[in-house]
Short mmCIF file of C-alpha atoms in Angstrom, two decimals:
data_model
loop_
_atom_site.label_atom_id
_atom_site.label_comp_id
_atom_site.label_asym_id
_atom_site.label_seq_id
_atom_site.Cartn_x
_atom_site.Cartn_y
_atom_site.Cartn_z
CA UNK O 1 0.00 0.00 0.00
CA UNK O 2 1.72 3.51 -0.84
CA UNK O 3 1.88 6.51 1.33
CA UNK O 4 1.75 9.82 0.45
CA UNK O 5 5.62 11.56 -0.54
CA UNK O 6 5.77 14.78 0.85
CA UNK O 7 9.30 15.68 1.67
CA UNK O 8 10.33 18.30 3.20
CA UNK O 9 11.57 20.23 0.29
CA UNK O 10 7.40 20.46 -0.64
CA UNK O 11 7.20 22.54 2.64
CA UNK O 12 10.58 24.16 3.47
CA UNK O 13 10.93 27.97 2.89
CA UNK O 14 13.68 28.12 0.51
CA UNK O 15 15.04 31.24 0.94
CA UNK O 16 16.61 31.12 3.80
CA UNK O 17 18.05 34.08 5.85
CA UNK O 18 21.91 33.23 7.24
CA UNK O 19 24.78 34.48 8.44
CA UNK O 20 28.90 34.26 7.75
CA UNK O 21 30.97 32.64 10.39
CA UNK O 22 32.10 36.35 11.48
CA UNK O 23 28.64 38.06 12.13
CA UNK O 24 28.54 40.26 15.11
CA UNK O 25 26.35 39.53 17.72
CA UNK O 26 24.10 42.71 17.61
CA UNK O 27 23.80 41.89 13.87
CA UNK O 28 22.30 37.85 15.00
CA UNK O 29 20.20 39.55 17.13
CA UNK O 30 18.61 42.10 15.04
CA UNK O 31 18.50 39.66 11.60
CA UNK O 32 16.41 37.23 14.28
CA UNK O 33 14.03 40.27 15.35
CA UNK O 34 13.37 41.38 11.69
CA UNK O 35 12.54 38.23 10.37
CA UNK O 36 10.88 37.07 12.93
CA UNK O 37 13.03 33.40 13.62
CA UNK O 38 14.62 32.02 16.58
CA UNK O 39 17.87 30.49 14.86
CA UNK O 40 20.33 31.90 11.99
CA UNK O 41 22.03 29.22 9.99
CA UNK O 42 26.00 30.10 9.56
CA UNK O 43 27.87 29.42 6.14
CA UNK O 44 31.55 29.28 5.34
CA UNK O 45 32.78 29.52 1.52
CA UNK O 46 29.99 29.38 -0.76
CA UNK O 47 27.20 28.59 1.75
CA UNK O 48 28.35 25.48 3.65
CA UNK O 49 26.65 24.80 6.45
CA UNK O 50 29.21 24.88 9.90
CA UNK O 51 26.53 25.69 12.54
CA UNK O 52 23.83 27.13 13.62
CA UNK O 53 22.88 29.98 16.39
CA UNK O 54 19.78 29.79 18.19
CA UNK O 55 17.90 32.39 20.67
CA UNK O 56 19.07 30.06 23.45
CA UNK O 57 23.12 30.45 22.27
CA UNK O 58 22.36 34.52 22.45
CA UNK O 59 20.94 34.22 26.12
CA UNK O 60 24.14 33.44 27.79
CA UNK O 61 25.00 37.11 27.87
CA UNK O 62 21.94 38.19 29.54
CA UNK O 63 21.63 35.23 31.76
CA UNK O 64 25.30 35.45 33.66
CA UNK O 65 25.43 39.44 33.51
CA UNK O 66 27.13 39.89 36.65
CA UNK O 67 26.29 36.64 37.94
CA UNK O 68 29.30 34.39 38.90
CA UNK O 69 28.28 30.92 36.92
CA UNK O 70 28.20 27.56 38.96
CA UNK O 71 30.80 24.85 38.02
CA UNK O 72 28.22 22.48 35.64
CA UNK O 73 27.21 26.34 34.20
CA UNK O 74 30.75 27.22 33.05
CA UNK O 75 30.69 25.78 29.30
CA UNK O 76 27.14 27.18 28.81
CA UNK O 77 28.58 31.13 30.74
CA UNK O 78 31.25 30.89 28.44
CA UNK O 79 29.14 32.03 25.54
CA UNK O 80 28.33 35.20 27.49
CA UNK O 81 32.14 37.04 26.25
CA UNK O 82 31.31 35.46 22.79
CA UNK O 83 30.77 38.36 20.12
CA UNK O 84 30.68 36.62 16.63
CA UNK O 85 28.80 33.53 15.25
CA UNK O 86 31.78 31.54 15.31
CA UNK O 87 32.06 31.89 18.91
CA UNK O 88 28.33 31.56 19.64
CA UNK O 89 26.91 28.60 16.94
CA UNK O 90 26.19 24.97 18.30
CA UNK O 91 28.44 23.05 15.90
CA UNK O 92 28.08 20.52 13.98
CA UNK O 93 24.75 21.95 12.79
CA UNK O 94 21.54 19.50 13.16
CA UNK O 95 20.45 19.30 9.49
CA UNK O 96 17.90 17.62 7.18
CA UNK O 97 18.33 16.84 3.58
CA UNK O 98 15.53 18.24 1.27
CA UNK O 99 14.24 13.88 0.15
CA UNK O 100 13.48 13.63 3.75
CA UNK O 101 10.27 12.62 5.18
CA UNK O 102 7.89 15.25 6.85
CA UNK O 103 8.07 12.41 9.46
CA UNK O 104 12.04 12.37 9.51
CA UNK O 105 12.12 15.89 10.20
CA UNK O 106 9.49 16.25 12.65
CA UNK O 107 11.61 13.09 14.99
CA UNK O 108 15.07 15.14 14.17
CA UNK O 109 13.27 18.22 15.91
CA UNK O 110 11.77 16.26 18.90
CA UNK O 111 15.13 14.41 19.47
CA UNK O 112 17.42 17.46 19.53
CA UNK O 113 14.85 19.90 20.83
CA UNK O 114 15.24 22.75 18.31
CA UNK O 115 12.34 24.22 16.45
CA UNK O 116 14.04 24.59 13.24
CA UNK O 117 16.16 22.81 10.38
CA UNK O 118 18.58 23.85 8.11
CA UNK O 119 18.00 21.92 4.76
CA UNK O 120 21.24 20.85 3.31
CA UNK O 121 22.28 19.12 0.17
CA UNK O 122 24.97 15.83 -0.13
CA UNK O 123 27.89 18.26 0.35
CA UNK O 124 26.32 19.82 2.96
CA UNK O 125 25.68 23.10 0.99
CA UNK O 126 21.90 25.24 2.11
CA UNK O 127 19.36 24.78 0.75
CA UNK O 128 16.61 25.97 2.85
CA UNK O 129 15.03 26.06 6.04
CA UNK O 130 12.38 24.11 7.36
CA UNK O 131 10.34 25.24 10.78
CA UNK O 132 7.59 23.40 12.96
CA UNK O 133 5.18 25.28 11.19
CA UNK O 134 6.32 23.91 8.13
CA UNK O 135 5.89 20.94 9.11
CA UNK O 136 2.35 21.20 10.26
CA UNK O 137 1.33 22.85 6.76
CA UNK O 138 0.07 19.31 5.24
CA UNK O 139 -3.17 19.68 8.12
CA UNK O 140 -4.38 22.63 5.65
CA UNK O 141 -4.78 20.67 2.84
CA UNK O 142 -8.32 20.29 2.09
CA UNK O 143 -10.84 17.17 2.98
CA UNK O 144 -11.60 16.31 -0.88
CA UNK O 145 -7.73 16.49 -1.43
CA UNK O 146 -6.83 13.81 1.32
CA UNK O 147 -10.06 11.89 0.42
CA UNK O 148 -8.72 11.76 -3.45
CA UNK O 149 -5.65 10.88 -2.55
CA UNK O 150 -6.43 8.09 -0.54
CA UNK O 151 -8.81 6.50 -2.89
CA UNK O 152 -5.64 6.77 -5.42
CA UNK O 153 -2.70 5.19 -3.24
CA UNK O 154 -4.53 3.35 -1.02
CA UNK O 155 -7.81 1.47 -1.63
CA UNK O 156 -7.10 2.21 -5.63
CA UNK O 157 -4.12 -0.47 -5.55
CA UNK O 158 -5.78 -3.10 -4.14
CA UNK O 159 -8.95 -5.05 -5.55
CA UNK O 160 -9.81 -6.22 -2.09
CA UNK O 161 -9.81 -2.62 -1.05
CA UNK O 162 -11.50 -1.26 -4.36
CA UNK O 163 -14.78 -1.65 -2.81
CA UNK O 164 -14.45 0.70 0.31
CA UNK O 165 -15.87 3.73 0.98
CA UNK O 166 -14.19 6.80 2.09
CA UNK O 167 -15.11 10.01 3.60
CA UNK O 168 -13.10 12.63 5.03
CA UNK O 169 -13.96 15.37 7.43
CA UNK O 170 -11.85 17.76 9.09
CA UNK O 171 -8.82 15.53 8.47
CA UNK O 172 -10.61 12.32 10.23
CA UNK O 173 -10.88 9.47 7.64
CA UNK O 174 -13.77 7.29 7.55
CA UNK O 175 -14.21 4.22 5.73
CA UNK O 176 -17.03 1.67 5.49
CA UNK O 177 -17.56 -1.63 3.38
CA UNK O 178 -16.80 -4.95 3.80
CA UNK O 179 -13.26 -6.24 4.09
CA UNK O 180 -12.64 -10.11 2.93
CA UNK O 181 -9.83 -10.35 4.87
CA UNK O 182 -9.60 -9.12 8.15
CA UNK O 183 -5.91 -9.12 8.15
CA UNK O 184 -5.88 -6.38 6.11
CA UNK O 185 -7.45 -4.08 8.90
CA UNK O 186 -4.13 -3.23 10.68
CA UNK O 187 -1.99 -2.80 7.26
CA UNK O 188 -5.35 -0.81 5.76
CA UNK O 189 -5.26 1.86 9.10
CA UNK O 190 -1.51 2.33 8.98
CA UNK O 191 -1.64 3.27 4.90
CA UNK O 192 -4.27 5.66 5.48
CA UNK O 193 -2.93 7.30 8.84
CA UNK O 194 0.06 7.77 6.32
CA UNK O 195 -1.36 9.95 4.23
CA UNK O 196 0.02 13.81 4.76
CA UNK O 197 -3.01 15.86 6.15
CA UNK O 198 -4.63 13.13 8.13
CA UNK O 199 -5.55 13.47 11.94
CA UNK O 200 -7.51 10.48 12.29
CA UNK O 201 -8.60 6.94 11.18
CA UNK O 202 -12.02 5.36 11.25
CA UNK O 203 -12.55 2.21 10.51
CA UNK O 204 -16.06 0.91 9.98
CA UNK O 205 -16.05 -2.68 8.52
CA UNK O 206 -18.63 -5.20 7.69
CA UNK O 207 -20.42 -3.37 10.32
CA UNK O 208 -17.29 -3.37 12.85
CA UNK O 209 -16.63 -0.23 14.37
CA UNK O 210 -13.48 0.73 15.73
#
């Protein structure tokens, strides 16, 4: 059964703003307020990326402003005398390539805690930029779209599924009919939850809720 292919080059933005290795830090600051993001990538040479500073690398300077930093606190108050990107970026950089799943992405963000991506070819070159909100844009597509789709990739590829009826409403997929093989049921509810835009599966069969 195929699954939809989003990747995240369908939904990064792909202009993305950056910064050079030698950025000042009143520059980070105010690129971050204009545009209205909460990390910078930074390139070297003709736009590799070799980090990336975040809101929470900035903070050190506020944070230990005449405060004398604890032990455990001394590689995070070191940042506070930092005054260029080079001094302030987490390095390596978390990245995503653009052929990477919306799913991919979304575990890459959860596992390192940071809200945003830098998208980055094989040589490790930007791309784009890919945000949480990005990743969330496949729950605007529209009911009739998601419904199409999974009449196409799902029960259209299978003559035991042909039968089936779906409905989708407010991204919670229905569908009714009878199944011959109840094996199907798990394999049937994982290929639909896998379609981009879906919140929900339903599964009403030969008069079997569940």
């Amino acid at each position: 059964m195929p699954s939809s292919r989003y990747t995240v080059s369908d939904v990064m933005t792909h202009t993305a703003i950056a910064i050079g290795r030698d950025a000042p830090y009143k520059e980070i600051v105010a690129l971050m307020d204009e545009w209205k993001v909460s990390a910078l990538p930074v390139l070297e040479g003709e736009g590799r990326v070799i980090g990336v500073v975040s809101e929470a690398d900035l903070l050190p300077k506020e944070e230990f402003r005449g405060v004398e930093p604890r032990p455990e606190e001394f590689p995070e108050a070191a940042k506070a005398g930092a005054l260029r990107a080079v001094e302030l970026m987490s390095s390596p950089a978390v990245t995503v390539h653009p052929d990477a799943s919306l799913t991919e992405a979304a575990r890459i963000m959860a596992r390192r805690q940071v809200k945003r991506l830098p998208v980055v070819n094989g040589i490790g070159m930007l791309e784009g930029v890919v945000s949480r909100s990005d990743l969330l844009k496949v729950f605007l597509r529209k009911d009739e779209e998601i419904e199409a789709e999974i009449r196409r990739t799902v029960l259209g590829g299978s003559a035991a599924l042909a039968e089936l009826d779906v409905a989708v409403v407010e991204g919670v997929a229905t569908l009714r009919g009878a199944l011959p093989d109840r094996a199907l049921v798990p394999l049937l509810a994982r290929a639909v939850r896998a379609v981009e835009g879906v919140v929900d599966v339903r599964l009403d069969l030969d008069g079997q809720s569940s």
